[in-house]
mmCIF file of N, CA and C in Angstrom:
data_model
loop_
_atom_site.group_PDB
_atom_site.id
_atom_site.type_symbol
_atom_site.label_atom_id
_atom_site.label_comp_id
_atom_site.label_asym_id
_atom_site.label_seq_id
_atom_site.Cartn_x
_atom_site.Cartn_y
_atom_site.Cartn_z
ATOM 1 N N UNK A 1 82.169 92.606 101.587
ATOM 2 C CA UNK A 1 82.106 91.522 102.565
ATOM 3 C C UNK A 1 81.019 91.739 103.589
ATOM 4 N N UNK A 2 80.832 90.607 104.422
ATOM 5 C CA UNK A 2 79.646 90.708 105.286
ATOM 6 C C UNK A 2 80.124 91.558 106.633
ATOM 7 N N UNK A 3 81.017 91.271 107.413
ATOM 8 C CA UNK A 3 81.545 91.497 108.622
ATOM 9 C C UNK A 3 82.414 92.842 108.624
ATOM 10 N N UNK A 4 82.559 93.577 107.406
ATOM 11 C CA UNK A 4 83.071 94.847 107.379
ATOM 12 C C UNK A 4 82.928 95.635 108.216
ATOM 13 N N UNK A 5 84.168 96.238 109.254
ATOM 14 C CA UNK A 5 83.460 97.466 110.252
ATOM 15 C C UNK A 5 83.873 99.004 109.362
ATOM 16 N N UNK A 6 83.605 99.384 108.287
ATOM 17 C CA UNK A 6 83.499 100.620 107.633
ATOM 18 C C UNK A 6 82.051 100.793 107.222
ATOM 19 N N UNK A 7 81.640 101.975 106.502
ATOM 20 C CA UNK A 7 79.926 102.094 105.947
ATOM 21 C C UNK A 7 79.900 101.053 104.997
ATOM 22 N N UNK A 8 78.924 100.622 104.890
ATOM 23 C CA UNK A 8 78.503 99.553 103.594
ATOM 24 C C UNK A 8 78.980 100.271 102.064
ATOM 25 N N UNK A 9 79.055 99.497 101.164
ATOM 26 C CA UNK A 9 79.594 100.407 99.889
ATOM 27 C C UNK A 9 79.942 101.827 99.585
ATOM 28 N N UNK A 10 80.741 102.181 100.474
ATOM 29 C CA UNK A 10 80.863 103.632 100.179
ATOM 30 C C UNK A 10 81.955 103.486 99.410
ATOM 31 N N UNK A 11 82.907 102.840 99.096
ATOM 32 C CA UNK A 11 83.777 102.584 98.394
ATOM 33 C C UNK A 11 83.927 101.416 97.817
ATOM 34 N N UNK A 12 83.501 101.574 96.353
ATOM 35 C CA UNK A 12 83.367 100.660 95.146
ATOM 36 C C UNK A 12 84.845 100.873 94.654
ATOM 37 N N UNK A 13 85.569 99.382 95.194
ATOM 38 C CA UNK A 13 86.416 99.156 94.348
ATOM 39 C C UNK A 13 86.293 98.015 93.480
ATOM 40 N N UNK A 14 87.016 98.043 92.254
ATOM 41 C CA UNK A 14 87.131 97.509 90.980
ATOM 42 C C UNK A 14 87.324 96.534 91.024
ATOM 43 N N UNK A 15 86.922 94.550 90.664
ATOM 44 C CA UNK A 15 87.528 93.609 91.446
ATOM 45 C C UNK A 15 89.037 92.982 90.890
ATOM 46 N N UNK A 16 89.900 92.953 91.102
ATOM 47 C CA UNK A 16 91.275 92.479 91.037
ATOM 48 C C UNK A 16 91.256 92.063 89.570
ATOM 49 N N UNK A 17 92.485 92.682 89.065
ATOM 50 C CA UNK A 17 92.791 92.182 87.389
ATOM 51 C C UNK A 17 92.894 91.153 87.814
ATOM 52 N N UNK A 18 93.604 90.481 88.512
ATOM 53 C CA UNK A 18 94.475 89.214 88.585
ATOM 54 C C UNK A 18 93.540 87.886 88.062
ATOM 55 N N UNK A 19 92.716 88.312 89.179
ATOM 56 C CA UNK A 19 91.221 86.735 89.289
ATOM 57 C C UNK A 19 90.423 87.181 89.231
ATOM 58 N N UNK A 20 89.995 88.526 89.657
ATOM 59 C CA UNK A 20 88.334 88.837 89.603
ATOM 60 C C UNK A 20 87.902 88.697 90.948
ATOM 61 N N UNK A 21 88.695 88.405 91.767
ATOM 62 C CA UNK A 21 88.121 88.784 93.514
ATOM 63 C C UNK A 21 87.937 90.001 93.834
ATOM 64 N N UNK A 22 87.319 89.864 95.248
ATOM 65 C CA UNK A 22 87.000 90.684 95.738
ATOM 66 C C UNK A 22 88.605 91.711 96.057
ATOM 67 N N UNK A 23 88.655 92.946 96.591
ATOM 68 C CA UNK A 23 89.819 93.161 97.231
ATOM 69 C C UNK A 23 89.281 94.288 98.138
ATOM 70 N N UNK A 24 90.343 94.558 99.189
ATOM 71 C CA UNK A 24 89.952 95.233 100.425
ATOM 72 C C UNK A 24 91.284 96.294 100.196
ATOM 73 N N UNK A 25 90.559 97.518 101.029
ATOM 74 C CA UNK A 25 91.602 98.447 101.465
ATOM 75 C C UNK A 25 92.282 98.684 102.661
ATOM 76 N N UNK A 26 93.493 98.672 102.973
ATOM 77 C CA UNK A 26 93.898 98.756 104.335
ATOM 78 C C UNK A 26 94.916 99.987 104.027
ATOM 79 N N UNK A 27 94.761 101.032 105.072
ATOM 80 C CA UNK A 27 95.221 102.028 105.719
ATOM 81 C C UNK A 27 96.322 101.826 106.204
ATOM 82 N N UNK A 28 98.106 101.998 105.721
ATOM 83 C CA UNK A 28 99.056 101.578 106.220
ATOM 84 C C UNK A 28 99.933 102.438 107.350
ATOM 85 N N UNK A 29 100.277 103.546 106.325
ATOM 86 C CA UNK A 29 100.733 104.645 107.458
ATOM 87 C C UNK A 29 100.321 106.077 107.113
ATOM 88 N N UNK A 30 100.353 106.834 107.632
ATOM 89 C CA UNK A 30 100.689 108.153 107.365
ATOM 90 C C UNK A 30 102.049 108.883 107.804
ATOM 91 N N UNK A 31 102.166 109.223 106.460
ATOM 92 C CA UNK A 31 103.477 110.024 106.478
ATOM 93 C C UNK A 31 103.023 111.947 106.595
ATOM 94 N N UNK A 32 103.941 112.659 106.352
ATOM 95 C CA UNK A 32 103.904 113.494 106.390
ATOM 96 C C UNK A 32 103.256 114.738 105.594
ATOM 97 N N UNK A 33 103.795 114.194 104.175
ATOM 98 C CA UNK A 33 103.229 114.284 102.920
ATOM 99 C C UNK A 33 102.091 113.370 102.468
ATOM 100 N N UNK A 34 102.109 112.442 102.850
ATOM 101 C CA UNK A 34 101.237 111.361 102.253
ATOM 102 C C UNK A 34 100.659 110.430 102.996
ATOM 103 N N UNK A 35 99.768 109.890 102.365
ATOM 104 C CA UNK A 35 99.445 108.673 103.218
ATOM 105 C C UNK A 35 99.328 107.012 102.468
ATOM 106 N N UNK A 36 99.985 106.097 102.570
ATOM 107 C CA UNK A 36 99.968 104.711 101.621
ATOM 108 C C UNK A 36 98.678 104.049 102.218
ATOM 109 N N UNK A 37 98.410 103.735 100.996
ATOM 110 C CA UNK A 37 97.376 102.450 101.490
ATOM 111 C C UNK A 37 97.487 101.139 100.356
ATOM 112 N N UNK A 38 96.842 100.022 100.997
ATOM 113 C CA UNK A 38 97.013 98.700 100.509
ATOM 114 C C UNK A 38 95.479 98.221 99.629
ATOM 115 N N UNK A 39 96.407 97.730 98.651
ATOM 116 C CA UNK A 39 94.451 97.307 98.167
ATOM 117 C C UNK A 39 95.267 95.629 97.789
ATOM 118 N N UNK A 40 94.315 94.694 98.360
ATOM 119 C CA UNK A 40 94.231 93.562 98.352
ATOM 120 C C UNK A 40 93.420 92.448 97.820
ATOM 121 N N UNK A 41 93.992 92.095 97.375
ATOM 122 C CA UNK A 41 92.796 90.839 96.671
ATOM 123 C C UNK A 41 92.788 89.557 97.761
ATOM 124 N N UNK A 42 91.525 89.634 97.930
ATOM 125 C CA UNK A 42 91.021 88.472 99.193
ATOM 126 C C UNK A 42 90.769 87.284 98.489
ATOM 127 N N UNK A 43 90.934 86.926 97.291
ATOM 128 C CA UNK A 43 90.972 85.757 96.414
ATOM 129 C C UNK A 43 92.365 85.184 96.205
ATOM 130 N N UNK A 44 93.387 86.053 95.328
ATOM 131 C CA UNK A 44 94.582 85.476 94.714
ATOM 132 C C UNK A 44 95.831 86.552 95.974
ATOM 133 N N UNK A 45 95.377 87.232 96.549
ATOM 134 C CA UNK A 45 96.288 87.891 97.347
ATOM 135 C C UNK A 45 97.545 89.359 96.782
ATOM 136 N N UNK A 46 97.047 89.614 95.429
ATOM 137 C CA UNK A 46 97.662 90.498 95.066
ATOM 138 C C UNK A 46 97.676 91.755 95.686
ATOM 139 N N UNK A 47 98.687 92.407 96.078
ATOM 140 C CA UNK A 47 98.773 93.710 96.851
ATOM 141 C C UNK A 47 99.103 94.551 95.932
ATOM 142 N N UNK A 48 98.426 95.736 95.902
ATOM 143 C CA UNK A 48 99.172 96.830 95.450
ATOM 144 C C UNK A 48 99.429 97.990 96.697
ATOM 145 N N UNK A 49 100.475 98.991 96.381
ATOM 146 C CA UNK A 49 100.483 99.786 97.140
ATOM 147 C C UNK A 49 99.901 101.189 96.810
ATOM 148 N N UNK A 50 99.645 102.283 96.965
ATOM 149 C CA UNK A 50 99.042 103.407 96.481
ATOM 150 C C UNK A 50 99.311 104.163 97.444
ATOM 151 N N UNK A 51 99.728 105.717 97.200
ATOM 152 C CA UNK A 51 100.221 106.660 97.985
ATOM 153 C C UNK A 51 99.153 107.970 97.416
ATOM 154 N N UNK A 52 98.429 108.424 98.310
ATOM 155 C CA UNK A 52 97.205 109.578 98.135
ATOM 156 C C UNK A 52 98.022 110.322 98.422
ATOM 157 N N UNK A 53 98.115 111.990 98.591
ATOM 158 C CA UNK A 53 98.801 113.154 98.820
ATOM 159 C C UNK A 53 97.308 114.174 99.292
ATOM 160 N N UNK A 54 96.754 113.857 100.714
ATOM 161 C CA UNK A 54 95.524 115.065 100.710
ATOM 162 C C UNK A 54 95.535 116.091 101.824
ATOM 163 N N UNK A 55 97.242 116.672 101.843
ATOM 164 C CA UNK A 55 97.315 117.546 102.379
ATOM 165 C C UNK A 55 97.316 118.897 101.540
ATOM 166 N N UNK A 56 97.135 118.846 100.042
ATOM 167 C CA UNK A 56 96.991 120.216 99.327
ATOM 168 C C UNK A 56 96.289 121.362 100.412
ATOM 169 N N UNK A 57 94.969 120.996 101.041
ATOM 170 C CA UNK A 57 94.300 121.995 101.697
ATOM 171 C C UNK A 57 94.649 122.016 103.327
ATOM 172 N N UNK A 58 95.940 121.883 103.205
ATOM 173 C CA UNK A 58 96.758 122.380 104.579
ATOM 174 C C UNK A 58 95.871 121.082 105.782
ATOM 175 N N UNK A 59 95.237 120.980 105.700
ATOM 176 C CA UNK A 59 94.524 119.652 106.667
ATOM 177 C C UNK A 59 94.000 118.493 106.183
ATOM 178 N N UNK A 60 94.279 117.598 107.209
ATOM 179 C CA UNK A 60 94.273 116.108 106.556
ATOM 180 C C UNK A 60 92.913 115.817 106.149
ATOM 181 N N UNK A 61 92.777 115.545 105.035
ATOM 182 C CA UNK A 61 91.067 114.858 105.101
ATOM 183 C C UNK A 61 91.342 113.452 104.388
ATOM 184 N N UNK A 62 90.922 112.246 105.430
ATOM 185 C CA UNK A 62 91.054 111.025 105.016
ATOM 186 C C UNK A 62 89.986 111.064 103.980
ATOM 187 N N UNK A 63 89.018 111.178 104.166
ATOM 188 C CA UNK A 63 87.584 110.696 102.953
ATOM 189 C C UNK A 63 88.213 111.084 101.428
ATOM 190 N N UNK A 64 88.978 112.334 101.556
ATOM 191 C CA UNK A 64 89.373 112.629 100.010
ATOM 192 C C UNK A 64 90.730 111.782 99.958
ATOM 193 N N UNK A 65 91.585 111.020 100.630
ATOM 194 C CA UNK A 65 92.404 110.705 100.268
ATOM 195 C C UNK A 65 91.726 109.044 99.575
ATOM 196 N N UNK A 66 90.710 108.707 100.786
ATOM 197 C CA UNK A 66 90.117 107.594 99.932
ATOM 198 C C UNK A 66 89.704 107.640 98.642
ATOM 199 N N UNK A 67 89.300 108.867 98.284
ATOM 200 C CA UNK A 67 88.473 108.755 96.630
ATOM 201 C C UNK A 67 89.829 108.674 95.732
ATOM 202 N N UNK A 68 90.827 109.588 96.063
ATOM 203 C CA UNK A 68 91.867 109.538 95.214
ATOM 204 C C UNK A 68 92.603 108.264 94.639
ATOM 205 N N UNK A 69 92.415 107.183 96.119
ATOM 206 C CA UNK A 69 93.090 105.688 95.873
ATOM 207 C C UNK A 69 91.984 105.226 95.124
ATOM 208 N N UNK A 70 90.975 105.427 95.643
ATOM 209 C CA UNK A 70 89.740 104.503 94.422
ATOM 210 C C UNK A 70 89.939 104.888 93.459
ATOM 211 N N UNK A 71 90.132 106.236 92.850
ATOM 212 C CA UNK A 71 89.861 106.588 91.519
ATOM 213 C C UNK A 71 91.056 105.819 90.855
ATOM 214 N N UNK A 72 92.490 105.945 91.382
ATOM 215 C CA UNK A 72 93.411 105.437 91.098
ATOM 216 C C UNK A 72 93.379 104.026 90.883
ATOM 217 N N UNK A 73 93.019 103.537 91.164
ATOM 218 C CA UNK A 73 93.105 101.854 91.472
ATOM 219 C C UNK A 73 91.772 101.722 90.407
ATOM 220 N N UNK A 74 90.783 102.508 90.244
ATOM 221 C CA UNK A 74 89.516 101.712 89.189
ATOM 222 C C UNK A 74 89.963 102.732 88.050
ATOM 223 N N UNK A 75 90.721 103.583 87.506
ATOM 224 C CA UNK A 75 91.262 103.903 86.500
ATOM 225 C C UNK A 75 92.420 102.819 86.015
ATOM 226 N N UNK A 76 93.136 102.349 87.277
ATOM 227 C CA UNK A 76 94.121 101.518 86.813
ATOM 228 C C UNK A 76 95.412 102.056 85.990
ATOM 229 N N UNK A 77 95.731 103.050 86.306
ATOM 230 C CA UNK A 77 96.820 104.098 85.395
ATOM 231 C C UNK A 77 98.268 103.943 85.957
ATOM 232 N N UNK A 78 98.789 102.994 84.951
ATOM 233 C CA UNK A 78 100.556 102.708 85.321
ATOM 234 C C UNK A 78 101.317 103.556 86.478
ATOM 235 N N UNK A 79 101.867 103.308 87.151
ATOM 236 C CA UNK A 79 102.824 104.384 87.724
ATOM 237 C C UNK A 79 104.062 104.363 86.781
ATOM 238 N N UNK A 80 103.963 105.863 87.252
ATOM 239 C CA UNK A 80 105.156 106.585 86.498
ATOM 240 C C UNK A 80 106.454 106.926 87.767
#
């Protein structure tokens, strides 16, 4: 999108099975263990939810929890 306040394409996500829109990521909470985030389709409105886990290295690092939801979401791999 044009008006984005994050870096320009640093995160290529995949565009929505649904329609083929665009979709956005939103940052919901952080938990303790984890952190959820939202990926949205700004066309047909489909939400998914996605839960990163990037406390393995004892401190939070958001940037790796982002790659984990991207990878997740442009692999597209069922939850189990």
């Amino acid at each position: 999108g044009e008006g984005d306040a994050g870096g320009d394409g640093m995160i290529k996500l995949d565009k929505c099975p649904h329609c083929g829109g665009e979709v956005m990521l939103c940052k919901l909470n952080t938990m303790i263990t984890a952190v959820e985030f939202s990926i949205v389709c700004t066309g047909c409105g489909l939400e998914t939810r996605v839960y990163a886990n990037p406390m393995s290295n004892c401190c939070f690092d958001m940037s790796k929890a982002v790659n984990e939801i991207v990878e997740k979401w442009n692999r597209r791999c069922p939850k189990t």
